[in-house]
GROMACS .gro file of C-alpha atoms in nm:
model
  315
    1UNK     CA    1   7.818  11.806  12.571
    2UNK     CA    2   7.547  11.806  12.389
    3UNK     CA    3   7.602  11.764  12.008
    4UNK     CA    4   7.394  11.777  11.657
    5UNK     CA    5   7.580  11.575  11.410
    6UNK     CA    6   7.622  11.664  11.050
    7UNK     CA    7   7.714  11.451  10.773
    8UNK     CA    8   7.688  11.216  10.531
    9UNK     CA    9   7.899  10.917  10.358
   10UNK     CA   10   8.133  10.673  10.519
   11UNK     CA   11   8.360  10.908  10.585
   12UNK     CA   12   8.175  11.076  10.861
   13UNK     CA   13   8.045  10.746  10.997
   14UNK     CA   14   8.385  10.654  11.264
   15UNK     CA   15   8.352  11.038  11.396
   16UNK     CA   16   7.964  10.980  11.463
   17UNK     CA   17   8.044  10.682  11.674
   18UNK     CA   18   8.312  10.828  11.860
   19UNK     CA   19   8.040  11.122  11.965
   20UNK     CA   20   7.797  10.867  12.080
   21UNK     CA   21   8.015  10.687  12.326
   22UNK     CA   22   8.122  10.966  12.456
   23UNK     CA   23   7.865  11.295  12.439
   24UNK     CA   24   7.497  11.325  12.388
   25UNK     CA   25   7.401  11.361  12.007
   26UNK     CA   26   7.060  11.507  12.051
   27UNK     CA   27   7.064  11.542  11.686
   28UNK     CA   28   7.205  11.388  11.353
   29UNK     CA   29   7.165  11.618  11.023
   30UNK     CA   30   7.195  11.438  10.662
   31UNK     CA   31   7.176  11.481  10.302
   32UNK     CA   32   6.822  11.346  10.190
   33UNK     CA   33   6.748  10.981  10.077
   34UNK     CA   34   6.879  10.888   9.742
   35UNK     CA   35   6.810  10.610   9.440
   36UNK     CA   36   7.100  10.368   9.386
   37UNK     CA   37   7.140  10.047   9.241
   38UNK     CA   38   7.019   9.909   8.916
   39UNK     CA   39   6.625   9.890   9.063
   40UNK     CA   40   6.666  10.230   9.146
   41UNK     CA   41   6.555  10.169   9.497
   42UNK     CA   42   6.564  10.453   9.789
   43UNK     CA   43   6.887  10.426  10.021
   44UNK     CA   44   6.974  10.556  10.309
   45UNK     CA   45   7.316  10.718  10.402
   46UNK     CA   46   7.544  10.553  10.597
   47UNK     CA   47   7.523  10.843  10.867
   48UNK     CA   48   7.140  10.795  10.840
   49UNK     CA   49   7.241  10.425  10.875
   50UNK     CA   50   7.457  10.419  11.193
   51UNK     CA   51   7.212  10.711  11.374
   52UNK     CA   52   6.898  10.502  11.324
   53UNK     CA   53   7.099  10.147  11.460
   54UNK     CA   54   7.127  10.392  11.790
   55UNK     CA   55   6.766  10.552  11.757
   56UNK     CA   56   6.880  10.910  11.741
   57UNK     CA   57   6.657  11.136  11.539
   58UNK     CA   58   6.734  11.224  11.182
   59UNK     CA   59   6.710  11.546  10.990
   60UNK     CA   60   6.710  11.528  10.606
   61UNK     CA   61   6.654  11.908  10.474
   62UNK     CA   62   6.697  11.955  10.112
   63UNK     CA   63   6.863  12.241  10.227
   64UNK     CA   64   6.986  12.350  10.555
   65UNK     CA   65   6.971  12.775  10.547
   66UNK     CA   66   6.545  12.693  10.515
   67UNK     CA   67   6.467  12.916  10.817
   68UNK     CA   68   6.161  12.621  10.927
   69UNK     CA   69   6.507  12.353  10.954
   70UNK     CA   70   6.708  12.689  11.137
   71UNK     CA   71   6.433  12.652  11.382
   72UNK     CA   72   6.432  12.278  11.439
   73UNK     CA   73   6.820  12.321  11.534
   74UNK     CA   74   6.769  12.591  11.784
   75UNK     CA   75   6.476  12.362  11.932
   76UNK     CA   76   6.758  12.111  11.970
   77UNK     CA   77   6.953  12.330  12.134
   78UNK     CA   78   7.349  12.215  12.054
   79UNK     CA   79   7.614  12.341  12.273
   80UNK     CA   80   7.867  12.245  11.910
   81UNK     CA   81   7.764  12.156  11.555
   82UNK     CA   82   8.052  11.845  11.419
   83UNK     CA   83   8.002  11.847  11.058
   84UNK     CA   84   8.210  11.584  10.851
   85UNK     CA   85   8.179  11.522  10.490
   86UNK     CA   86   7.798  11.679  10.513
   87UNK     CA   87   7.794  11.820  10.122
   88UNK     CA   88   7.597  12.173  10.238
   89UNK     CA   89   7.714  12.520  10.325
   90UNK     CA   90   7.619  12.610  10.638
   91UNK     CA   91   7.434  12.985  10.644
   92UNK     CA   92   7.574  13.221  10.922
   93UNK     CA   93   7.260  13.146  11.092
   94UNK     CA   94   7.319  12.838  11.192
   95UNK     CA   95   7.740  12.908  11.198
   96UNK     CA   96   7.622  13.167  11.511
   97UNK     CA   97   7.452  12.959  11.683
   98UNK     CA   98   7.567  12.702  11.888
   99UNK     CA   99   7.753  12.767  12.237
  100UNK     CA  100   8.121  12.603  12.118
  101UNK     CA  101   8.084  12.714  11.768
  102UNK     CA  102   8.036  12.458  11.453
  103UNK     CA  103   8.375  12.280  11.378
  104UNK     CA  104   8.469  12.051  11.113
  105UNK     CA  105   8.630  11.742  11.044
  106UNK     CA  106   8.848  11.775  10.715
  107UNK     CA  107   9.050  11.522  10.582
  108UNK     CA  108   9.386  11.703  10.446
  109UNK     CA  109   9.645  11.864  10.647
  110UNK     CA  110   9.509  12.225  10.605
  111UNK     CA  111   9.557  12.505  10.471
  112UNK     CA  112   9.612  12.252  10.183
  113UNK     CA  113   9.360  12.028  10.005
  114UNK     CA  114   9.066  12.242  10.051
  115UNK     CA  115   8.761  12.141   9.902
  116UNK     CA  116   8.579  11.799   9.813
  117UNK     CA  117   8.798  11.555   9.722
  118UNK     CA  118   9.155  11.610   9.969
  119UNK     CA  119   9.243  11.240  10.032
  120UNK     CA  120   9.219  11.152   9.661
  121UNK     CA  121   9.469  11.440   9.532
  122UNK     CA  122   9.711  11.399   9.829
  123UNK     CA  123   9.766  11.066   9.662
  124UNK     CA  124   9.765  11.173   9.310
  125UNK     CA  125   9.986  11.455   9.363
  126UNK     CA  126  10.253  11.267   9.545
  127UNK     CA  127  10.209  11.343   9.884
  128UNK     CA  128  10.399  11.167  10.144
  129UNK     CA  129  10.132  11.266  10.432
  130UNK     CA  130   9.853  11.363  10.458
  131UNK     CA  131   9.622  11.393  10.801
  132UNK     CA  132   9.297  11.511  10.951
  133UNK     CA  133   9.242  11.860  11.068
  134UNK     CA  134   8.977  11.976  11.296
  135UNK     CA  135   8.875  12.348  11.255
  136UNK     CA  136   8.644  12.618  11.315
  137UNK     CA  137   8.370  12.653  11.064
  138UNK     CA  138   8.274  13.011  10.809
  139UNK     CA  139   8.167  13.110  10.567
  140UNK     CA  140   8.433  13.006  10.310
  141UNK     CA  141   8.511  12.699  10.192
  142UNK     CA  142   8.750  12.502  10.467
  143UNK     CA  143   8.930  12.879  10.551
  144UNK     CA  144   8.822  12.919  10.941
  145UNK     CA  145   9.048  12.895  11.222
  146UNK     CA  146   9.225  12.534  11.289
  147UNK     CA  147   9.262  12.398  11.570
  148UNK     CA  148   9.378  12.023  11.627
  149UNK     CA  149   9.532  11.798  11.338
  150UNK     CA  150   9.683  11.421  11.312
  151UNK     CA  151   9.929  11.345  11.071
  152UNK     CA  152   9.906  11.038  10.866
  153UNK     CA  153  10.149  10.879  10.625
  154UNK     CA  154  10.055  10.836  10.323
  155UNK     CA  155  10.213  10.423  10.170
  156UNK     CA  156  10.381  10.376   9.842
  157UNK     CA  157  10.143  10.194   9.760
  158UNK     CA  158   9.844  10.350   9.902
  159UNK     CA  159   9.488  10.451   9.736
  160UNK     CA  160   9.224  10.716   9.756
  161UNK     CA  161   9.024  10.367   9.943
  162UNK     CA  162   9.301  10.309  10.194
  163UNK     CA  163   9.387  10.646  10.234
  164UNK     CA  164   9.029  10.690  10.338
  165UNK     CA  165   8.988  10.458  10.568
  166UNK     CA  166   9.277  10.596  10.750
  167UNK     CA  167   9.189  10.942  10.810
  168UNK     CA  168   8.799  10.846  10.876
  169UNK     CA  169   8.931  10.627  11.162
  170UNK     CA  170   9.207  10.900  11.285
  171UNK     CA  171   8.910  11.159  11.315
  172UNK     CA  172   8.753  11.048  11.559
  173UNK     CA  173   9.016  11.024  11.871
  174UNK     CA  174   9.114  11.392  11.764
  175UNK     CA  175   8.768  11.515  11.782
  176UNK     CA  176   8.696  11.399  12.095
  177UNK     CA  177   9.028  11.590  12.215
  178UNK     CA  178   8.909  11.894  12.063
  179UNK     CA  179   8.572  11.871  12.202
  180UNK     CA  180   8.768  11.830  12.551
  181UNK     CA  181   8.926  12.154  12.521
  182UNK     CA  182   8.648  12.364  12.416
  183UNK     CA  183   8.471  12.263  12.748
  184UNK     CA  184   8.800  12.300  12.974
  185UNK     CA  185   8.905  12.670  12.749
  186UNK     CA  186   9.214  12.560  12.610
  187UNK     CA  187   9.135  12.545  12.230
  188UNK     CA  188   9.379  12.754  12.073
  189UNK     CA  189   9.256  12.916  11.733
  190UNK     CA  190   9.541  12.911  11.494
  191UNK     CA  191   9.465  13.158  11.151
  192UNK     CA  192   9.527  12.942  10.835
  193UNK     CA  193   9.797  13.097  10.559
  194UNK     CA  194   9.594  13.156  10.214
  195UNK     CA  195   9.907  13.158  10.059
  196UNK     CA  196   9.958  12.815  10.115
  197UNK     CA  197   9.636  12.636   9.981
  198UNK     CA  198   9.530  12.481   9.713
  199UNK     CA  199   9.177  12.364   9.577
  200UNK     CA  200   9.054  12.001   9.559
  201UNK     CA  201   8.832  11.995   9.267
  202UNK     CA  202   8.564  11.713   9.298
  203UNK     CA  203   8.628  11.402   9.096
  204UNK     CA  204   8.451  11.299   8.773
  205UNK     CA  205   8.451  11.044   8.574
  206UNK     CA  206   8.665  11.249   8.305
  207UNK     CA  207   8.987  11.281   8.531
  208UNK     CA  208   9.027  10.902   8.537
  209UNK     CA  209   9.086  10.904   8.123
  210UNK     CA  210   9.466  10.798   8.134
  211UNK     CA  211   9.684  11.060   7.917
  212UNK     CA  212   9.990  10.814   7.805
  213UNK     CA  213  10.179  11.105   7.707
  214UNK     CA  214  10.252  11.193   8.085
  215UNK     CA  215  10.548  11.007   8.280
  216UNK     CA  216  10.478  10.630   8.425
  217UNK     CA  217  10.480  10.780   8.797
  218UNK     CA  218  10.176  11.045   8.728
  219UNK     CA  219   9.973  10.767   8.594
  220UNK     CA  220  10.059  10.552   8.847
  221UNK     CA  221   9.955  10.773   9.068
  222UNK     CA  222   9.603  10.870   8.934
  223UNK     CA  223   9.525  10.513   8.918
  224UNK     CA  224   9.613  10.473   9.285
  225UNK     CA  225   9.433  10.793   9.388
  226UNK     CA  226   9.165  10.714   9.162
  227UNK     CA  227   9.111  10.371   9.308
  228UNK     CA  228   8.786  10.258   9.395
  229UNK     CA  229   8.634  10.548   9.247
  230UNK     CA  230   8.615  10.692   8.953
  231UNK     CA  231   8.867  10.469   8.873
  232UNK     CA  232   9.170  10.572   8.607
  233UNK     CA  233   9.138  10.385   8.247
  234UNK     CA  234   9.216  10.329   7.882
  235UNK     CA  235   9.075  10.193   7.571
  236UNK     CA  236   9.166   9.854   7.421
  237UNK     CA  237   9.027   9.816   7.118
  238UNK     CA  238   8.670   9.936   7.145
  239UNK     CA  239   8.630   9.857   7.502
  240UNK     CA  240   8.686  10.047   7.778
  241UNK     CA  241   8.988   9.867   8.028
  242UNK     CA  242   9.020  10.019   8.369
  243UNK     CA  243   9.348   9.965   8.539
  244UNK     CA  244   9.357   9.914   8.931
  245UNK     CA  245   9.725   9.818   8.980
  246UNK     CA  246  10.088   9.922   8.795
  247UNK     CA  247  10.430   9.992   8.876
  248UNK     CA  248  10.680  10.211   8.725
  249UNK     CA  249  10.955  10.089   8.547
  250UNK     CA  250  11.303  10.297   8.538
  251UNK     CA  251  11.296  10.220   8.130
  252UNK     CA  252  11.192  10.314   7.786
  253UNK     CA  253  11.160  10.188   7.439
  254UNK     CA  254  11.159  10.433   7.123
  255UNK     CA  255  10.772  10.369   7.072
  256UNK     CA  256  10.479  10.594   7.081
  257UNK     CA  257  10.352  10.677   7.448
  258UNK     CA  258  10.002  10.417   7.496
  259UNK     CA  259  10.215  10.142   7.315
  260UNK     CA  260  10.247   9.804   7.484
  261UNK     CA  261  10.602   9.729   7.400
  262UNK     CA  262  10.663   9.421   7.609
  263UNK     CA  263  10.450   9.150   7.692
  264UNK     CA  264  10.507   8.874   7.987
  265UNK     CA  265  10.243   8.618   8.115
  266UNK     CA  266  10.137   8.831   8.412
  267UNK     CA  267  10.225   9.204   8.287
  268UNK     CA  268  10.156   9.443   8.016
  269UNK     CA  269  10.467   9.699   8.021
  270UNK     CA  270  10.327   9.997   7.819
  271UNK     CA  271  10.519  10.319   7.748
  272UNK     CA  272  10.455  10.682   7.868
  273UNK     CA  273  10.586  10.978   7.833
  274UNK     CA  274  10.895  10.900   8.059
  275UNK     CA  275  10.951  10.528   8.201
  276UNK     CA  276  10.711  10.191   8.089
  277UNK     CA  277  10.378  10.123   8.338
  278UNK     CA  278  10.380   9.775   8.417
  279UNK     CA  279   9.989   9.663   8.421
  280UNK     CA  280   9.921   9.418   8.718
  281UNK     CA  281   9.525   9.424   8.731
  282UNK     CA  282   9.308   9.534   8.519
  283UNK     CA  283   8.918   9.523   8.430
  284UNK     CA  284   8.776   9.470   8.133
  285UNK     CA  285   8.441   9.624   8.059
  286UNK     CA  286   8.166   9.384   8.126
  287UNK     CA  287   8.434   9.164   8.346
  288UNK     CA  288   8.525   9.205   8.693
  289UNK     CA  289   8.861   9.338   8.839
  290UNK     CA  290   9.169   9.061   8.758
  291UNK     CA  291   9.500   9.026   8.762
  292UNK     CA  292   9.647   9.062   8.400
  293UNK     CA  293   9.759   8.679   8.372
  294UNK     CA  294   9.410   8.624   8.389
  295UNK     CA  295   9.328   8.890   8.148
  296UNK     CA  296   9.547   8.764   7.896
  297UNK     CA  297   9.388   8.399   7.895
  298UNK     CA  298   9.100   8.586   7.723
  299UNK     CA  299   9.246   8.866   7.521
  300UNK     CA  300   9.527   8.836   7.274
  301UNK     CA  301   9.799   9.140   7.335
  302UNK     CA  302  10.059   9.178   7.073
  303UNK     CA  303  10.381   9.427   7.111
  304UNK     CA  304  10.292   9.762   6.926
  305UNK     CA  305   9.940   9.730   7.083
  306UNK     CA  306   9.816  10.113   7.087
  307UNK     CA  307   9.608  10.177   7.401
  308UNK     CA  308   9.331  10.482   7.452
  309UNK     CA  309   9.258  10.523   7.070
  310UNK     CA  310   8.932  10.412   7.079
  311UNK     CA  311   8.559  10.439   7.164
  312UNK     CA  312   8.589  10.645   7.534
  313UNK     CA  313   8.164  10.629   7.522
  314UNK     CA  314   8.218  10.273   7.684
  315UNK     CA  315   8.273  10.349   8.034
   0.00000   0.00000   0.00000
């Protein structure tokens, strides 16, 4: 079958190698060249990345709907479009055109978790799995018709990293499925429930700011789902301390919710709104991730410790 390619981080990156074993890519489509780094330099996506290593062509439009990019598609003349984690809408023009339709690789069990960030909030919300669906493409955002998913569990201890790794693996095998059945007619185009969905917002920087007034399992959570990135964090003192690993403990103390009200030489049990966080590894700003013993060689932490009252312009 022959197949243009749309996408973009690391996410899409398993899916694009599971096309090129086993269907022509005649095309891959990705977000334009960016500056990263601390010397600013140009870098290339990782779909630009793993298309180049196989010396397919690459197509970087600012933006897609440009009628002169329109035409370059049609040139390329794709029997199916496989977008995953591309970052543009996709006019109707190019929606209508290819043979199969353009389907999409999302990473939530849908109709749930539409939008940009699904794999994060599955974990922040307490999900106990999560999966990949593949689905027709429209013009709303992750509405059209589904048809193929893969359900996968989501750890006790997973994060918004592991979790990802997971589903980008897991989409390729079901794409190629899909992909099977759209040749051989026996797709079947299941309607999703509106009813039943809920929005992803994108993540900022701003959601990891831990509230200490919520219970210990909600930040838990949010640090897990929040892990590697934007990370969930605090203040201590007038530092910013981001916090990679805690458990929930089934007790509380009478103090203030951001208090540290126990202190051992490889945790910091803090209180919440319901139940102490134990602190297992943390990261100091300026200092790279470690485990709290380590931490508290170098910083002095006394019971009654308030944490998140200070300068938040650190981060």
């Amino acid at each position: 079958m022959r197949v243009v390619f749309m996408g973009t981080p690391d996410f899409a990156v398993p899916t694009l190698e599971a096309l090129i074993e086993k269907h022509e890519v005649v095309g891959v489509v990705t977000q334009p060249d960016k500056r990263k780094g601390r010397g600013k330099a140009m870098a290339f996506s990782p779909v630009k990345e793993k298309a180049l290593e196989h010396e397919i062509p690459v197509y970087q439009p600012v933006k897609v709907r440009e009628e002169a990019f329109v035409q370059v598609l049609r040139e390329l003349d794709p029997e199916v479009i496989v977008v995953a984690a591309f970052g543009q809408i996709l006019p109707e023009s190019i929606l209508n055109m290819p043979k199969y339709g353009c389907i999409n690789v999302h990473a939530s069990l849908l109709p749930k978790y539409r939008g940009a960030a699904p794999i994060q909030w599955s974990v922040i919300d307490g999900e106990k799995e999560t999966g990949v669906t593949i689905m027709y493409m429209e013009k709303g955002l992750d509405t059209g018709d589904m048809i193929e998913h893969v359900v996968v569990p989501i750890d006790a201890k997973e994060t918004g990293e592991s979790l990802h790794d997971k589903l980008a693996v897991a989409g390729g095998p079901l794409l190629l499925d899909v992909l099977a059945k759209l040749e051989n007619g026996t797709a079947v185009r299941t309607p999703q429930n509106d009813a039943d969905s809920c929005y992803a917002k994108m993540l900022t920087k701003d959601l990891g700011k831990i509230d200490w007034n919520k219970d210990a399992a909600a930040i838990e959570r949010l640090i897990r789902g929040l892990n590697s990135w934007p990370s969930a964090y605090t203040a201590f003192h007038d530092k910013t301390l981001k916090i990679w690993d805690a458990d929930v403990e089934e007790e509380s103390s009478d103090a203030q919710p951001g208090t540290v009200v126990k202190v051992t030489p490889d945790a910091l049990y803090v209180q919440t709104g319901k139940n102490l966080l134990k602190l297992n590894e943390v990261q100091i700003q300026g200092k790279k991730r470690m485990p709290v013993k380590a931490f508290l060689l170098g910083h002095k932490v006394e019971i009654g410790t308030l944490l998140g009252q200070d300068n938040e312009n650190n981060r």
